[in-house]
Coordinates of C-alpha atoms in Angstrom, one line a residue:
Chain A
R1 CA 91.6 69.1 59.3
Q2 CA 89.7 65.4 61.3
E3 CA 91.8 63.8 58.3
S4 CA 94.2 65.4 58.3
D5 CA 94.9 64.5 62.5
S6 CA 93.8 61.3 62.0
T7 CA 96.5 60.8 59.3
V8 CA 99.2 61.6 60.7
E9 CA 98.0 60.0 64.8
N10 CA 96.9 57.4 64.0
S11 CA 98.1 55.9 60.6
D12 CA 101.3 53.7 61.3
Q13 CA 103.2 54.3 57.9
Q14 CA 101.7 57.8 57.6
K15 CA 104.1 59.0 60.6
T16 CA 106.8 56.8 59.9
E17 CA 107.2 59.2 56.4
I18 CA 106.9 62.1 58.3
K19 CA 109.5 61.7 60.4
E20 CA 111.5 60.8 57.4
T21 CA 111.2 64.3 55.2
P22 CA 114.0 67.0 56.1
L23 CA 111.4 69.0 57.9
D24 CA 110.8 65.8 60.5
G25 CA 114.8 65.3 60.5
K26 CA 114.8 68.9 61.5
I27 CA 111.9 68.8 64.6
K28 CA 114.6 65.5 65.4
N29 CA 117.2 67.6 65.8
I30 CA 115.8 70.3 67.7
G31 CA 114.3 67.2 69.9
K32 CA 117.5 65.7 70.4
N33 CA 119.6 69.5 71.4
I34 CA 116.9 70.0 73.8
K35 CA 117.2 66.6 74.8
K36 CA 121.1 67.3 75.3
V37 CA 120.8 70.2 76.8
K38 CA 118.5 68.7 79.7
E39 CA 120.8 66.1 80.4
S40 CA 123.8 67.8 79.8
N41 CA 125.3 69.3 83.3
W42 CA 124.6 71.6 85.6
F43 CA 127.0 74.6 84.6
S44 CA 125.5 73.7 80.7
K45 CA 121.9 73.8 82.4
L46 CA 121.8 76.6 84.6
Q47 CA 122.5 78.6 81.0
T48 CA 119.5 77.7 79.4
S49 CA 117.1 77.3 82.0
Q50 CA 115.5 79.8 83.5
G51 CA 116.6 80.0 86.4
A52 CA 119.5 80.7 86.0
L53 CA 118.3 84.7 85.2
R54 CA 117.2 84.5 89.1
L55 CA 120.3 82.5 90.3
Y56 CA 122.9 84.9 88.7
S57 CA 120.4 88.4 90.1
V58 CA 121.5 86.6 93.7
L59 CA 124.7 85.9 92.8
A60 CA 125.5 89.4 91.9
G61 CA 123.2 90.5 94.8
F62 CA 125.2 88.8 97.3
I63 CA 128.5 90.0 95.6
Y64 CA 126.9 92.9 95.8
I65 CA 126.4 92.8 99.3
Y66 CA 129.9 91.9 99.7
F67 CA 131.6 94.4 98.0
A68 CA 129.3 96.8 100.3
C69 CA 130.1 95.8 103.6
S70 CA 134.3 95.3 102.3
C71 CA 134.5 99.4 101.4
I72 CA 132.5 99.6 104.7
Q73 CA 135.9 97.4 106.5
Y74 CA 137.9 99.3 104.7
L75 CA 137.2 102.7 105.7
G76 CA 136.6 101.8 108.9
Y77 CA 140.6 99.4 109.6
Y78 CA 142.5 101.3 106.0
S79 CA 143.1 103.2 109.3
P80 CA 145.6 106.2 108.8
W81 CA 147.2 107.2 111.9
Y82 CA 145.0 110.5 112.7
K83 CA 142.3 108.1 112.3
I84 CA 143.9 105.9 115.2
W85 CA 144.5 108.1 117.2
G86 CA 141.1 109.8 117.2
L87 CA 142.9 113.2 115.4
N88 CA 140.4 115.9 113.5
K89 CA 142.0 116.1 110.1
E90 CA 140.4 119.9 110.3
K91 CA 142.2 120.9 112.6
T92 CA 145.6 120.2 111.0
P93 CA 148.0 123.3 110.8
S94 CA 149.9 125.2 107.7
T95 CA 152.7 124.4 106.6
T96 CA 155.4 126.7 106.6
F97 CA 157.4 127.1 104.2
T98 CA 161.4 127.7 104.3
I99 CA 162.9 131.1 102.4
G100 CA 166.1 130.1 101.6
I101 CA 169.0 132.4 103.1
D102 CA 170.6 134.8 99.7
T103 CA 170.6 138.2 98.6
P104 CA 168.2 140.4 99.5
D105 CA 167.0 140.7 96.4
V106 CA 166.1 137.1 95.6
V107 CA 164.7 136.7 99.2
R108 CA 162.4 139.8 97.9
E109 CA 161.7 138.0 94.8
K110 CA 161.2 134.4 96.2
T111 CA 159.4 135.8 98.9
K112 CA 156.9 137.5 96.3
E113 CA 156.8 134.0 94.6
C114 CA 156.0 132.2 97.3
A115 CA 154.0 135.0 99.5
D116 CA 150.9 133.8 97.8
Q117 CA 150.0 130.4 98.1
F118 CA 151.7 129.9 102.0
N119 CA 150.1 131.5 105.1
I120 CA 153.0 130.9 107.3
L121 CA 156.8 130.9 106.0
K122 CA 159.9 129.7 107.7
V123 CA 163.3 131.7 107.7
K124 CA 167.0 130.7 110.0
L125 CA 168.6 132.7 111.4
G126 CA 171.6 132.7 113.3
R127 CA 173.9 134.9 111.2
D128 CA 175.3 138.4 111.7
N129 CA 172.6 139.3 108.5
D130 CA 169.3 137.8 110.4
K131 CA 167.8 141.9 110.8
E132 CA 168.4 142.3 107.4
M133 CA 166.3 139.1 106.2
I134 CA 164.3 139.5 108.4
E135 CA 163.6 143.6 107.1
T136 CA 163.7 142.2 103.7
I137 CA 161.0 139.8 103.5
R138 CA 158.5 142.5 105.7
S139 CA 159.5 144.8 102.5
V140 CA 157.2 142.2 100.9
T141 CA 154.6 140.6 103.1
N142 CA 153.2 140.7 106.7
L143 CA 153.2 137.2 106.7
P144 CA 153.5 135.3 110.7
I145 CA 157.2 133.6 110.5
A146 CA 158.5 131.0 112.2
I147 CA 162.4 131.6 113.3
D148 CA 165.2 128.7 113.4
A149 CA 167.9 130.0 114.8
N150 CA 169.7 126.9 114.8
Q151 CA 171.8 127.0 117.9
G152 CA 173.0 130.3 116.4
W153 CA 173.1 132.8 119.0
K154 CA 175.7 132.3 121.2
D155 CA 175.0 134.6 124.1
R156 CA 171.7 134.0 126.4
Q157 CA 171.1 138.4 126.3
Y158 CA 172.1 138.4 122.9
A159 CA 170.0 135.9 121.4
L160 CA 167.1 137.3 124.4
D161 CA 167.2 140.8 122.5
M162 CA 166.4 139.6 119.2
I163 CA 163.7 138.1 120.2
H164 CA 162.1 140.8 121.5
W165 CA 163.5 142.2 118.3
L166 CA 161.9 139.5 115.9
K167 CA 158.2 140.3 118.6
E168 CA 157.9 142.9 116.6
K169 CA 159.2 142.2 113.5
G170 CA 155.7 139.7 113.6
I171 CA 157.7 136.4 114.5
V172 CA 155.5 133.9 116.0
M173 CA 158.1 131.7 117.0
I174 CA 161.5 131.1 117.7
E175 CA 163.3 127.0 117.4
Q176 CA 167.2 126.3 119.3
P177 CA 167.4 129.8 119.8
M178 CA 171.3 128.1 121.2
P179 CA 173.7 125.9 121.1
K180 CA 171.9 122.2 122.5
E181 CA 174.4 122.2 125.4
K182 CA 173.6 125.5 127.0
L183 CA 170.5 124.2 128.2
D184 CA 170.2 126.8 131.1
D185 CA 170.9 129.8 128.6
I186 CA 168.3 128.8 126.7
A187 CA 166.0 127.7 129.7
W188 CA 167.1 131.5 131.2
I189 CA 165.6 132.5 127.3
T190 CA 162.4 130.8 127.3
Q191 CA 161.6 132.4 131.1
Q192 CA 161.5 135.8 129.8
S193 CA 161.1 135.5 126.1
P194 CA 157.5 137.2 124.4
L195 CA 157.8 134.3 122.1
P196 CA 157.0 130.0 122.4
I197 CA 160.8 128.6 122.3
F198 CA 161.2 125.5 120.5
A199 CA 163.8 122.4 120.9
D200 CA 164.6 121.1 117.9
E201 CA 168.8 120.7 117.9
S202 CA 168.4 119.3 121.9
L203 CA 165.6 117.0 121.0
Q204 CA 166.2 113.0 119.3
R205 CA 164.1 110.8 120.7
L206 CA 161.1 109.8 123.5
G207 CA 163.9 109.8 126.5
D208 CA 165.1 113.7 125.6
V209 CA 161.7 115.1 126.2
A210 CA 161.7 115.1 130.2
A211 CA 164.8 117.1 130.0
L212 CA 163.7 119.8 127.6
K213 CA 160.2 120.4 130.0
D214 CA 161.6 123.8 132.5
A215 CA 164.5 125.0 129.3
F216 CA 161.3 125.0 126.6
T217 CA 158.7 125.6 126.0
G218 CA 157.6 123.2 123.3
I219 CA 160.0 120.1 121.5
N220 CA 159.9 119.6 117.4
I221 CA 159.2 116.4 116.6
K222 CA 160.6 115.1 113.7
L223 CA 160.4 111.7 112.5
M224 CA 163.3 110.5 110.7
K225 CA 165.0 111.4 114.2
C226 CA 162.8 110.1 116.2
T227 CA 162.7 106.3 114.3
G228 CA 159.1 107.0 113.3
M229 CA 155.6 107.4 114.3
R230 CA 155.1 105.3 117.0
E231 CA 157.9 107.2 119.0
A232 CA 156.5 110.4 117.6
W233 CA 152.7 109.6 119.3
K234 CA 155.0 108.4 122.5
M235 CA 156.6 112.0 122.6
V236 CA 153.3 114.1 121.9
T237 CA 152.6 112.7 124.7
L238 CA 154.6 112.9 127.3
A239 CA 155.6 117.1 125.9
H240 CA 151.7 117.6 126.2
A241 CA 151.4 115.6 129.8
F242 CA 154.4 118.0 131.3
G243 CA 152.6 121.3 130.0
M244 CA 154.7 121.5 126.6
R245 CA 153.7 122.7 123.2
V246 CA 154.7 120.8 120.4
M247 CA 155.3 121.5 116.5
V248 CA 156.1 118.9 114.0
G249 CA 158.9 119.1 111.6
C250 CA 160.7 117.2 108.7
M251 CA 163.8 117.0 107.2
T252 CA 165.4 116.6 102.9
E253 CA 162.2 114.2 102.1
T254 CA 159.5 113.0 99.6
S255 CA 155.7 113.8 100.2
C256 CA 155.2 109.6 101.6
A257 CA 157.6 110.8 104.5
I258 CA 155.4 114.4 105.2
S259 CA 151.9 112.6 104.6
A260 CA 153.4 110.6 107.9
A261 CA 154.3 113.3 109.3
S262 CA 151.5 115.0 109.3
Q263 CA 148.8 112.3 111.0
F264 CA 149.4 114.1 114.3
S265 CA 149.6 117.9 113.1
P266 CA 146.3 118.0 114.2
L267 CA 147.0 118.4 118.0
V268 CA 150.3 120.9 117.3
D269 CA 151.3 124.8 116.9
F270 CA 152.9 124.3 114.4
A271 CA 154.3 122.6 111.3
D272 CA 157.1 122.4 109.6
L273 CA 156.7 120.1 107.1
D274 CA 157.4 121.8 103.6
G275 CA 161.1 119.1 103.1
N276 CA 159.0 117.4 99.9
L277 CA 158.2 121.1 98.7
L278 CA 161.5 121.8 98.5
I279 CA 162.4 118.8 96.1
S280 CA 162.5 117.9 92.4
N281 CA 162.0 114.7 92.3
D282 CA 159.5 113.8 94.9
R283 CA 158.0 110.1 93.3
F284 CA 155.2 110.0 95.3
K285 CA 153.9 113.1 94.8
Chain B
R1 CA 110.2 57.9 50.4
Q2 CA 110.7 60.8 47.4
E3 CA 107.1 60.8 47.4
S4 CA 106.8 61.6 50.7
D5 CA 109.1 64.0 50.4
S6 CA 107.8 65.8 47.2
T7 CA 104.2 66.3 49.5
V8 CA 105.5 68.1 52.8
E9 CA 107.1 70.6 50.1
N10 CA 105.7 71.3 46.5
S11 CA 101.5 70.2 47.8
D12 CA 100.4 74.0 49.3
Q13 CA 97.7 71.9 50.1
Q14 CA 99.4 69.7 51.6
K15 CA 101.5 71.5 53.7
T16 CA 98.7 74.1 54.8
E17 CA 97.6 71.3 56.4
I18 CA 100.5 69.8 58.0
K19 CA 100.9 73.7 59.6
E20 CA 97.7 72.8 61.1
T21 CA 98.8 69.2 63.1
P22 CA 99.6 69.3 66.7
L23 CA 103.1 68.3 66.1
D24 CA 103.3 71.6 63.2
G25 CA 102.6 73.4 66.0
K26 CA 105.2 73.3 68.0
I27 CA 107.3 73.7 65.7
K28 CA 106.3 76.9 64.9
N29 CA 106.3 77.1 68.7
I30 CA 110.2 75.5 69.0
G31 CA 111.1 77.8 66.2
K32 CA 109.0 80.8 67.9
N33 CA 111.4 80.7 71.1
I34 CA 114.6 80.2 68.8
K35 CA 113.8 83.5 67.7
K36 CA 112.9 85.1 71.2
V37 CA 115.7 84.0 72.6
K38 CA 118.2 85.0 69.5
E39 CA 116.8 88.4 69.5
S40 CA 116.5 89.5 73.3
N41 CA 118.4 91.0 76.1
W42 CA 121.8 90.1 75.5
F43 CA 121.3 89.3 79.7
S44 CA 119.6 85.9 77.7
K45 CA 121.8 85.9 74.9
L46 CA 124.3 85.6 77.7
Q47 CA 122.7 82.4 79.3
T48 CA 122.2 81.2 75.8
S49 CA 125.8 82.1 74.2
Q50 CA 128.8 79.9 73.8
G51 CA 130.7 82.9 75.3
A52 CA 128.2 83.2 78.9
L53 CA 131.2 80.6 80.4
R54 CA 134.1 82.1 79.5
L55 CA 132.2 85.1 80.7
Y56 CA 131.3 83.9 83.9
S57 CA 134.7 81.5 84.7
V58 CA 136.4 85.6 83.8
L59 CA 134.3 86.6 86.3
A60 CA 134.4 84.5 88.6
G61 CA 137.7 84.3 88.9
F62 CA 137.6 87.9 89.5
I63 CA 135.7 87.1 92.5
Y64 CA 138.3 84.9 94.1
I65 CA 141.2 87.3 93.6
Y66 CA 138.9 90.6 95.2
F67 CA 137.2 88.1 97.9
A68 CA 141.2 86.8 98.0
C69 CA 142.4 90.4 98.8
S70 CA 139.6 91.9 101.4
C71 CA 141.1 88.2 102.6
I72 CA 144.8 90.2 102.8
Q73 CA 143.2 93.2 103.3
Y74 CA 141.3 92.4 106.3
L75 CA 144.8 90.4 107.8
G76 CA 146.3 93.9 107.5
Y77 CA 144.0 96.6 108.4
Y78 CA 141.9 94.9 111.3
S79 CA 144.5 95.2 113.5
P80 CA 144.0 94.2 117.1
W81 CA 145.5 97.3 119.3
Y82 CA 148.6 95.7 120.4
K83 CA 149.6 95.5 117.0
I84 CA 148.9 99.0 116.2
W85 CA 151.3 99.7 119.0
G86 CA 153.3 97.3 118.4
L87 CA 153.5 94.9 121.0
N88 CA 154.2 91.3 121.3
K89 CA 151.4 89.3 122.7
E90 CA 154.2 87.1 123.6
K91 CA 154.7 89.1 126.8
T92 CA 151.2 89.5 128.7
P93 CA 151.4 87.8 132.5
S94 CA 148.9 85.5 132.9
T95 CA 146.2 87.4 135.4
T96 CA 145.6 87.6 139.1
F97 CA 142.1 85.6 140.4
T98 CA 140.6 86.9 143.1
I99 CA 139.8 84.6 146.5
G100 CA 137.2 86.8 147.8
I101 CA 137.0 87.4 151.5
D102 CA 134.7 85.0 153.4
T103 CA 135.7 82.2 156.7
P104 CA 138.6 79.8 156.5
D105 CA 137.5 77.2 155.6
V106 CA 135.5 78.6 152.6
V107 CA 138.8 80.5 151.6
R108 CA 141.0 76.9 151.6
E109 CA 138.0 74.9 150.0
K110 CA 138.0 77.7 147.2
T111 CA 142.0 78.1 147.2
K112 CA 142.7 74.8 146.0
E113 CA 139.8 74.7 143.1
C114 CA 141.7 77.6 141.7
A115 CA 145.3 76.8 142.7
D116 CA 146.3 75.2 139.5
Q117 CA 144.4 77.3 137.3
F118 CA 146.2 80.0 137.8
N119 CA 150.3 81.5 138.1
I120 CA 148.5 84.1 140.9
L121 CA 145.9 84.5 143.0
K122 CA 144.9 87.9 143.7
V123 CA 143.3 88.5 148.1
K124 CA 141.9 92.0 149.2
L125 CA 142.8 92.6 152.8
G126 CA 142.5 95.6 154.7
R127 CA 140.2 94.1 157.2
D128 CA 141.4 93.3 160.7
N129 CA 141.5 89.3 159.8
D130 CA 144.6 90.4 156.7
K131 CA 146.9 87.5 158.2
E132 CA 144.2 85.2 158.8
M133 CA 143.3 85.5 155.4
I134 CA 146.8 84.5 154.5
E135 CA 147.6 82.4 156.5
T136 CA 144.9 80.2 155.6
I137 CA 145.8 80.5 151.9
R138 CA 149.2 79.6 152.2
S139 CA 148.2 76.6 153.9
V140 CA 147.0 75.2 151.0
T141 CA 149.6 76.9 148.1
N142 CA 152.7 78.2 147.4
L143 CA 151.9 80.8 144.4
P144 CA 152.5 84.9 144.2
I145 CA 150.0 86.7 145.7
A146 CA 149.3 89.9 145.2
I147 CA 147.6 91.9 147.7
D148 CA 144.7 94.6 146.8
A149 CA 144.5 96.2 150.5
N150 CA 141.9 99.2 149.6
Q151 CA 142.8 101.9 151.6
G152 CA 142.2 100.2 154.1
W153 CA 145.5 100.6 156.1
K154 CA 144.7 103.5 158.5
D155 CA 148.7 103.7 159.9
R156 CA 151.3 104.2 158.2
Q157 CA 153.7 102.2 160.4
Y158 CA 151.0 99.3 160.4
A159 CA 151.0 99.5 156.5
L160 CA 154.4 99.3 156.3
D161 CA 154.4 97.3 159.0
M162 CA 152.4 94.9 157.0
I163 CA 153.9 95.2 153.9
H164 CA 157.1 93.4 155.3
W165 CA 154.5 90.7 156.8
L166 CA 153.9 90.1 153.3
K167 CA 157.2 89.9 151.7
E168 CA 157.8 87.2 154.0
K169 CA 154.9 84.9 153.2
G170 CA 155.3 85.4 149.1
I171 CA 153.1 88.2 148.2
V172 CA 154.7 90.3 145.3
M173 CA 153.0 93.9 145.8
I174 CA 150.6 95.6 147.1
E175 CA 148.0 98.5 145.6
Q176 CA 146.8 101.1 147.4
P177 CA 148.1 100.6 151.2
M178 CA 146.1 103.5 152.6
P179 CA 143.1 106.1 151.1
K180 CA 144.2 107.9 147.9
E181 CA 143.8 112.4 150.4
K182 CA 147.3 110.7 152.3
L183 CA 149.1 110.9 148.9
D184 CA 152.2 111.4 151.6
D185 CA 151.7 108.7 153.7
I186 CA 151.9 106.5 150.3
A187 CA 154.9 108.1 149.9
W188 CA 156.9 107.9 153.0
I189 CA 155.7 103.6 152.7
T190 CA 156.9 102.9 149.1
Q191 CA 160.5 104.9 149.6
Q192 CA 160.6 101.9 152.3
S193 CA 159.6 99.5 151.3
P194 CA 160.4 95.8 149.2
L195 CA 157.7 95.2 147.4
P196 CA 156.0 97.8 144.8
I197 CA 153.2 99.6 145.8
F198 CA 149.9 100.8 143.2
A199 CA 147.7 103.5 143.6
D200 CA 144.5 101.9 142.2
E201 CA 142.2 104.5 144.0
S202 CA 144.0 107.7 143.5
L203 CA 144.4 107.5 140.3
Q204 CA 141.8 108.8 137.5
R205 CA 142.8 109.7 134.7
L206 CA 146.5 110.5 132.5
G207 CA 145.7 114.3 134.5
D208 CA 146.4 112.0 137.3
V209 CA 149.6 110.4 136.8
A210 CA 152.3 113.1 137.1
A211 CA 150.7 113.8 140.7
L212 CA 151.1 110.2 141.9
K213 CA 154.6 109.9 140.6
D214 CA 157.0 110.2 143.1
A215 CA 154.3 108.8 145.7
F216 CA 154.0 105.2 144.0
T217 CA 156.0 103.0 142.0
G218 CA 153.3 101.9 139.8
I219 CA 150.1 102.5 138.8
N220 CA 146.5 100.7 137.9
I221 CA 144.8 101.7 135.1
K222 CA 141.3 100.7 134.3
L223 CA 139.6 100.5 130.9
M224 CA 136.2 101.6 132.7
K225 CA 138.0 105.0 135.2
C226 CA 139.6 106.3 132.0
T227 CA 137.7 106.5 129.8
G228 CA 138.9 104.4 127.4
M229 CA 142.1 102.4 125.2
R230 CA 143.6 105.5 123.7
E231 CA 143.1 107.7 127.1
A232 CA 145.2 104.7 128.5
W233 CA 148.0 103.9 126.2
K234 CA 148.8 107.3 127.1
M235 CA 148.4 106.5 130.6
V236 CA 150.7 103.7 129.4
T237 CA 153.1 105.8 128.2
L238 CA 153.5 108.9 130.6
A239 CA 153.7 106.1 133.5
H240 CA 157.1 104.3 132.1
A241 CA 158.3 107.8 131.0
F242 CA 157.9 108.6 134.6
G243 CA 160.4 105.5 135.2
M244 CA 157.0 104.4 137.1
R245 CA 155.8 100.4 136.3
V246 CA 152.1 99.1 135.1
M247 CA 149.1 97.0 136.5
V248 CA 146.5 96.4 134.3
G249 CA 142.4 96.5 136.4
C250 CA 139.4 95.6 136.0
M251 CA 135.5 96.4 137.3
T252 CA 133.4 93.3 137.0
E253 CA 133.3 92.7 133.5
T254 CA 132.7 90.3 130.5
S255 CA 135.5 89.0 128.3
C256 CA 134.8 91.8 126.4
A257 CA 136.1 94.4 127.4
I258 CA 139.1 92.4 129.3
S259 CA 140.0 91.3 125.7
A260 CA 139.9 94.9 125.2
A261 CA 141.9 95.7 128.9
S262 CA 144.2 92.9 127.4
Q263 CA 145.6 94.8 124.9
F264 CA 148.3 96.9 126.5
S265 CA 148.9 94.1 129.1
P266 CA 152.3 92.9 127.2
L267 CA 154.0 95.9 128.8
V268 CA 152.4 95.2 132.2
D269 CA 153.8 94.0 135.8
F270 CA 150.5 93.0 137.4
A271 CA 147.6 91.6 135.1
D272 CA 144.7 91.6 137.6
L273 CA 141.8 90.3 133.6
D274 CA 139.1 88.0 136.0
G275 CA 136.6 90.3 135.9
N276 CA 135.3 87.9 133.1
L277 CA 135.4 84.6 135.2
L278 CA 133.8 85.5 138.1
I279 CA 130.6 86.4 136.0
S280 CA 127.7 83.9 134.7
N281 CA 126.3 85.8 132.2
D282 CA 129.2 86.5 129.8
R283 CA 128.3 87.2 126.9
F284 CA 131.3 87.5 125.1
K285 CA 132.8 84.4 126.4

């Protein structure tokens, strides 16, 4: 072994010969490759060097931290309006669901269908079959009912009598009992009504609220009438400052607009937000 | 060369000997290492394989896209209150700067110092040297002046006469001319005053606003008194609904709180937000 060692290491000729064997060619190539890698650009160094694992670990660590921070940021700042306003969404009331005016048989059938799915129903009255509608629904369910009279009662005494009758039938609120022009009559009704009276047609925007404070118990705020979230919020603020109650209503809307309207619903007494449930082409469902 | 080749490849004894040279030991180790790398886990493969560059490039691309999206998100949702409220910050009024009560020489000197830096001054009156203070300041500058009477005038006729005199001296508004208990006297002053009268000590929170609507022209909202941004905004909403004017004031505060108060200042008539300018230990400067 000593001899072999000395042969390789000390004899120039022997060295030369060994270098020129195929095996030695491989050695040279490997050495060349290692040198190449060592002298190539920083990225290649990273790929092959021992420090790469550490570097990428640190990088991955930063990415995770950054991602976590972004998520926190997102949760904090991509705030829905109810959070900006500081409301508790657990206090959102159940929406009413509208039972359309129809023949008693159809009304009975419809009421049966939705009685299990909703906690409160809504019925539009103000016609000559008001009592029939209510009796029909009451033959099927005892759910609380909200009434939208749609300015339909023309006489204040008739309206008040109807409200007393409705109170006996488990109705919980009345919207717009008389035409919006008859504000004094409505004030007269509200003063004596056993049920809260809400303004619907009487109200559009923030500027209308003050004039209604002595005529109605509350107001029905609809985004599509009041121009949007900011004004809606001001209307809620103003109504509450006047000691009025607030309900939120809707038009025929997709769940996009309903979702917007629901943002201030934790503060309302009644939510009439079934617009998206009454259409078949809700793109935001 | 042929002989050497055959020596290495064909002679078992010669091979054995070569294997046992230090150089051959190195060859074996290199081979072993390559094998190790090839058979080790996927991460090591990534580090050494040709696809690593591509993979990391794609990863980096995603990180950049993610970062860009986060930035857009951040810009969009890390919204200051004035943006949430939909206000135009260009409409922010200049803050008043308070000239403290002192000897005429000191007041004259102080006024000279700050007359170039501010567009409106503030002076606290309600003592027996009120006219002297104003005359002293007017000997130096014609800047508009806001007055805080600090409940200091005890008689309503005296207060009204002072206000008329002040109006002639280029004063633009009066805060709290009389004690908060004397709401009727204040209402009497406001009715006849040529200058707007703002409530300061008379007001703390949202619930106080309604009672002041017939006694004052406007209210001075201070965050430290009204509990914060949301209630301040409700107070602005309510005051405006009552046709009242709004000013924003402050306590001795850092620029952190002043910045918060300035958020609704685009809607105010007067901003008295010099609290941070009167302290030397503003950590948020």
